[in-house]
Short mmCIF file of C-alpha atoms in Angstrom, two decimals:
data_model
loop_
_atom_site.label_atom_id
_atom_site.label_comp_id
_atom_site.label_asym_id
_atom_site.label_seq_id
_atom_site.Cartn_x
_atom_site.Cartn_y
_atom_site.Cartn_z
CA UNK A 1 -3.22 13.79 -15.32
CA UNK A 2 -5.31 10.76 -14.42
CA UNK A 3 -8.93 11.72 -13.69
CA UNK A 4 -10.31 10.08 -10.52
CA UNK A 5 -13.71 11.80 -10.63
CA UNK A 6 -16.62 9.37 -10.50
CA UNK A 7 -14.40 6.32 -10.05
CA UNK A 8 -14.62 3.91 -7.12
CA UNK A 9 -11.51 3.41 -5.02
CA UNK A 10 -10.86 0.56 -2.58
CA UNK A 11 -8.42 1.55 0.17
CA UNK A 12 -7.17 -0.97 2.73
CA UNK A 13 -5.91 0.10 6.14
CA UNK A 14 -8.09 3.20 5.82
CA UNK A 15 -8.87 3.86 9.48
CA UNK A 16 -5.79 6.02 10.11
CA UNK A 17 -2.49 7.31 8.75
CA UNK A 18 -1.76 6.83 5.07
CA UNK A 19 -5.04 5.06 4.33
CA UNK A 20 -7.18 7.83 5.78
CA UNK A 21 -5.15 10.46 3.92
CA UNK A 22 -5.50 8.56 0.63
CA UNK A 23 -9.25 8.57 1.25
CA UNK A 24 -9.31 12.33 1.81
CA UNK A 25 -7.21 12.99 -1.30
CA UNK A 26 -9.30 10.81 -3.61
CA UNK A 27 -12.60 12.07 -2.18
CA UNK A 28 -11.41 15.62 -2.87
CA UNK A 29 -10.86 14.53 -6.49
CA UNK A 30 -14.38 13.13 -6.73
CA UNK A 31 -13.85 9.41 -6.14
CA UNK A 32 -16.39 7.23 -4.38
CA UNK A 33 -14.76 5.06 -1.75
CA UNK A 34 -14.77 1.59 -0.26
CA UNK A 35 -12.81 1.80 2.99
CA UNK A 36 -11.50 -1.35 4.65
CA UNK A 37 -9.99 -1.81 8.12
CA UNK A 38 -10.70 -3.56 11.41
CA UNK A 39 -11.77 -0.43 13.31
CA UNK A 40 -15.26 0.24 11.96
CA UNK A 41 -15.87 3.17 14.30
CA UNK A 42 -12.92 5.08 12.83
CA UNK A 43 -13.99 4.23 9.30
CA UNK A 44 -17.52 5.51 9.93
CA UNK A 45 -16.17 8.72 11.45
CA UNK A 46 -13.98 9.29 8.38
CA UNK A 47 -16.86 8.40 6.05
CA UNK A 48 -19.10 11.01 7.68
CA UNK A 49 -16.38 13.62 7.23
CA UNK A 50 -15.87 12.81 3.55
CA UNK A 51 -19.55 12.58 2.63
CA UNK A 52 -20.16 15.98 4.19
CA UNK A 53 -17.09 17.65 2.67
CA UNK A 54 -17.17 16.21 -0.85
CA UNK A 55 -20.57 14.61 -1.45
CA UNK A 56 -19.09 11.24 -2.41
CA UNK A 57 -20.40 7.76 -1.66
CA UNK A 58 -18.42 5.97 1.05
CA UNK A 59 -18.84 2.31 2.03
CA UNK A 60 -17.14 1.02 5.19
CA UNK A 61 -16.16 -2.63 5.61
CA UNK A 62 -14.65 -4.01 8.81
CA UNK A 63 -12.35 -6.81 7.72
CA UNK A 64 -9.36 -8.51 9.31
CA UNK A 65 -6.91 -8.70 6.42
CA UNK A 66 -4.58 -10.94 8.42
CA UNK A 67 -7.12 -13.76 8.18
CA UNK A 68 -6.38 -16.52 5.69
CA UNK A 69 -8.11 -15.80 2.37
CA UNK A 70 -9.29 -12.34 3.46
CA UNK A 71 -8.23 -10.63 0.24
CA UNK A 72 -9.80 -13.24 -2.01
CA UNK A 73 -13.00 -13.21 0.01
CA UNK A 74 -13.24 -9.41 -0.18
CA UNK A 75 -12.63 -9.32 -3.94
CA UNK A 76 -15.24 -12.02 -4.52
CA UNK A 77 -17.74 -10.21 -2.30
CA UNK A 78 -17.35 -6.97 -4.25
CA UNK A 79 -17.65 -8.74 -7.59
CA UNK A 80 -20.74 -10.66 -6.47
CA UNK A 81 -22.56 -7.46 -5.50
CA UNK A 82 -21.58 -5.73 -8.73
CA UNK A 83 -19.20 -3.18 -7.23
CA UNK A 84 -16.65 -2.16 -9.85
CA UNK A 85 -13.33 -1.12 -8.30
CA UNK A 86 -11.43 1.28 -10.55
CA UNK A 87 -8.69 2.21 -8.09
CA UNK A 88 -7.04 -0.26 -5.72
CA UNK A 89 -4.77 1.07 -3.00
CA UNK A 90 -3.10 -1.76 -1.11
CA UNK A 91 -2.09 0.33 1.87
CA UNK A 92 -2.63 -2.01 4.84
CA UNK A 93 0.58 -3.41 6.28
CA UNK A 94 2.61 -3.73 9.44
CA UNK A 95 6.05 -4.78 10.62
CA UNK A 96 7.47 -6.77 13.52
CA UNK A 97 10.73 -6.27 15.35
CA UNK A 98 13.16 -8.95 16.54
CA UNK A 99 15.11 -11.91 15.23
CA UNK A 100 13.44 -14.61 13.17
CA UNK A 101 14.08 -17.16 15.93
CA UNK A 102 12.12 -15.01 18.40
CA UNK A 103 9.04 -14.45 16.23
CA UNK A 104 5.65 -15.69 17.36
CA UNK A 105 4.37 -18.14 14.71
CA UNK A 106 0.93 -16.53 14.61
CA UNK A 107 2.45 -13.06 14.17
CA UNK A 108 4.53 -14.37 11.26
CA UNK A 109 1.43 -15.70 9.47
CA UNK A 110 -0.47 -12.46 10.14
CA UNK A 111 2.35 -10.31 8.74
CA UNK A 112 2.68 -12.46 5.63
CA UNK A 113 -1.08 -12.44 5.09
CA UNK A 114 -1.46 -8.66 5.39
CA UNK A 115 1.72 -7.59 3.59
CA UNK A 116 1.86 -10.23 0.87
CA UNK A 117 -1.13 -12.54 0.49
CA UNK A 118 -3.92 -9.96 0.77
CA UNK A 119 -2.09 -7.59 -1.59
CA UNK A 120 -1.79 -10.40 -4.12
CA UNK A 121 -5.35 -11.68 -3.72
CA UNK A 122 -6.95 -8.26 -4.08
CA UNK A 123 -4.80 -7.48 -7.11
CA UNK A 124 -5.48 -10.76 -8.89
CA UNK A 125 -9.15 -10.58 -7.98
CA UNK A 126 -9.78 -7.01 -9.17
CA UNK A 127 -7.29 -6.61 -12.02
CA UNK A 128 -9.29 -8.65 -14.59
CA UNK A 129 -12.22 -6.23 -14.28
CA UNK A 130 -9.92 -3.24 -14.75
CA UNK A 131 -8.40 -4.81 -17.86
CA UNK A 132 -11.85 -5.63 -19.26
CA UNK A 133 -12.94 -2.01 -18.80
CA UNK A 134 -9.47 -0.84 -19.93
CA UNK A 135 -9.30 1.58 -17.02
CA UNK A 136 -7.78 1.41 -13.57
CA UNK A 137 -5.12 2.24 -11.03
CA UNK A 138 -3.25 -0.02 -8.61
CA UNK A 139 -1.02 1.54 -5.96
CA UNK A 140 0.90 -0.88 -3.75
CA UNK A 141 2.65 0.44 -0.66
CA UNK A 142 6.17 -0.96 -0.44
CA UNK A 143 9.03 0.67 1.50
CA UNK A 144 12.68 1.63 1.39
CA UNK A 145 13.06 -1.67 3.25
CA UNK A 146 12.30 -3.39 -0.06
CA UNK A 147 15.82 -2.54 -1.24
CA UNK A 148 17.73 -3.84 1.78
CA UNK A 149 17.47 -6.90 4.01
CA UNK A 150 17.82 -5.90 7.66
CA UNK A 151 18.67 -8.13 10.59
CA UNK A 152 15.84 -8.13 13.17
CA UNK A 153 13.44 -6.86 10.49
CA UNK A 154 13.69 -9.86 8.19
CA UNK A 155 9.97 -10.42 7.61
CA UNK A 156 9.15 -6.81 6.91
CA UNK A 157 12.05 -6.34 4.49
CA UNK A 158 11.18 -9.57 2.70
CA UNK A 159 7.47 -8.76 2.38
CA UNK A 160 8.16 -5.31 0.98
CA UNK A 161 10.73 -6.70 -1.45
CA UNK A 162 7.95 -8.99 -2.66
CA UNK A 163 5.54 -6.08 -3.07
CA UNK A 164 8.09 -4.13 -5.11
CA UNK A 165 9.00 -7.07 -7.34
CA UNK A 166 5.36 -8.08 -7.81
CA UNK A 167 4.39 -4.53 -8.75
CA UNK A 168 7.24 -4.06 -11.19
CA UNK A 169 6.25 -7.26 -12.98
CA UNK A 170 2.61 -6.19 -12.98
CA UNK A 171 3.63 -2.83 -14.47
CA UNK A 172 5.33 -4.72 -17.29
CA UNK A 173 2.18 -6.76 -17.93
CA UNK A 174 -0.13 -3.73 -18.05
CA UNK A 175 1.99 -1.05 -19.72
CA UNK A 176 0.19 -1.59 -23.04
CA UNK A 177 -3.22 -0.97 -21.42
CA UNK A 178 -4.98 1.91 -19.66
CA UNK A 179 -4.42 0.28 -16.27
CA UNK A 180 -1.73 2.14 -14.36
CA UNK A 181 0.39 0.50 -11.68
CA UNK A 182 3.05 1.72 -9.25
CA UNK A 183 4.76 0.75 -6.00
CA UNK A 184 5.50 3.44 -3.43
CA UNK A 185 8.76 3.05 -1.49
CA UNK A 186 8.85 5.67 1.26
CA UNK A 187 11.19 6.22 4.14
CA UNK A 188 9.76 6.68 7.68
CA UNK A 189 6.26 8.21 7.76
CA UNK A 190 4.50 9.88 10.68
CA UNK A 191 1.91 7.14 11.33
CA UNK A 192 1.17 4.47 13.97
CA UNK A 193 3.57 2.06 12.23
CA UNK A 194 6.53 2.40 14.60
CA UNK A 195 4.50 2.20 17.81
CA UNK A 196 2.83 -0.98 16.53
CA UNK A 197 6.19 -2.45 15.51
CA UNK A 198 7.71 -1.57 18.89
CA UNK A 199 10.59 0.41 17.44
CA UNK A 200 11.61 4.01 16.75
CA UNK A 201 11.99 5.70 13.36
CA UNK A 202 15.49 6.50 12.04
CA UNK A 203 15.29 10.27 11.80
CA UNK A 204 12.27 12.55 11.53
CA UNK A 205 9.33 10.88 9.76
CA UNK A 206 7.74 12.63 6.79
CA UNK A 207 4.13 13.77 6.81
CA UNK A 208 1.64 11.37 5.22
CA UNK A 209 0.80 13.80 2.42
CA UNK A 210 4.32 13.54 0.96
CA UNK A 211 4.27 9.90 -0.23
CA UNK A 212 0.65 10.23 -1.35
CA UNK A 213 1.48 13.12 -3.67
CA UNK A 214 4.47 11.13 -4.94
CA UNK A 215 2.25 8.07 -5.55
CA UNK A 216 -0.29 9.99 -7.61
CA UNK A 217 2.48 11.72 -9.55
CA UNK A 218 4.03 8.31 -10.29
CA UNK A 219 0.66 7.11 -11.63
CA UNK A 220 0.47 10.17 -13.90
CA UNK A 221 4.01 9.51 -15.15
CA UNK A 222 3.39 5.73 -15.41
CA UNK A 223 6.43 4.90 -13.28
CA UNK A 224 6.73 1.29 -12.03
CA UNK A 225 7.84 2.52 -8.60
CA UNK A 226 8.77 5.69 -6.79
CA UNK A 227 11.22 6.18 -3.92
CA UNK A 228 10.06 8.85 -1.48
CA UNK A 229 12.98 9.95 0.66
CA UNK A 230 15.77 12.49 0.88
CA UNK A 231 18.14 12.48 -2.13
CA UNK A 232 20.90 10.68 -0.24
CA UNK A 233 18.56 7.91 0.87
CA UNK A 234 17.17 7.51 -2.66
CA UNK A 235 20.64 7.03 -4.08
CA UNK A 236 21.70 4.71 -1.25
CA UNK A 237 18.61 2.55 -1.76
CA UNK A 238 19.53 1.92 -5.37
CA UNK A 239 23.24 1.41 -4.72
CA UNK A 240 22.72 -0.98 -1.79
CA UNK A 241 21.66 -3.74 -4.21
CA UNK A 242 25.11 -3.67 -5.75
CA UNK A 243 27.00 -4.25 -2.50
CA UNK A 244 28.04 -7.66 -1.14
CA UNK A 245 25.44 -9.03 1.27
CA UNK A 246 27.82 -8.91 4.26
CA UNK A 247 28.47 -5.20 3.70
CA UNK A 248 24.80 -4.33 3.04
CA UNK A 249 23.62 -6.11 6.20
CA UNK A 250 26.16 -4.26 8.34
CA UNK A 251 25.04 -0.93 6.90
CA UNK A 252 21.44 -1.81 7.60
CA UNK A 253 21.87 -2.24 11.34
#
């Protein structure tokens, strides 16, 4: 099993949901943390909890990851101050609902920046240091949506397909090193995601601990990605790629 004790983990979107739970899990395993989100008050509250419970060092950074160049700026800031990031968890992300023609242009840019650009900038900015030290972990949060384009969820599906493809390629580039990489593709999770997106989850969402355990297990097993869903949904996600686009899009409604 990968040993996280004494390492420093950067977690984006850490003020609630999956990000906060990742922080609790890694703190329990002895990792020091750099927590990033817009809501500094929530980050500080979580930091106080984790310092008290586990005696780890926790740094809180309020950053808007939808801003142009936010990921690059954050990576450069950490490098400039000598902070070595051993574990990168690209957890921040959000989705919008509605047809492409109805999307607000600013919302489109924000979604692309958070889901795609920041993930890429943080990875490219921090990966060289991991490779130099020959030690590291990168966990990128994708989605079941990565396997299927969905009408009225075009941007989200496309961004998560990018995350999955990017991570698989990165896995191939690092498999001969001690840097471990995986993409996590969960079904609906019990977080703020659906209320922010203005939609309802299809079925009962899973608890946040489920995909986190699957992510860490995938790192141990050195899997390029892991699908976290009921058996039927896992099989359907893989088979959907083989169907004609017209059929797949109808099934995705």
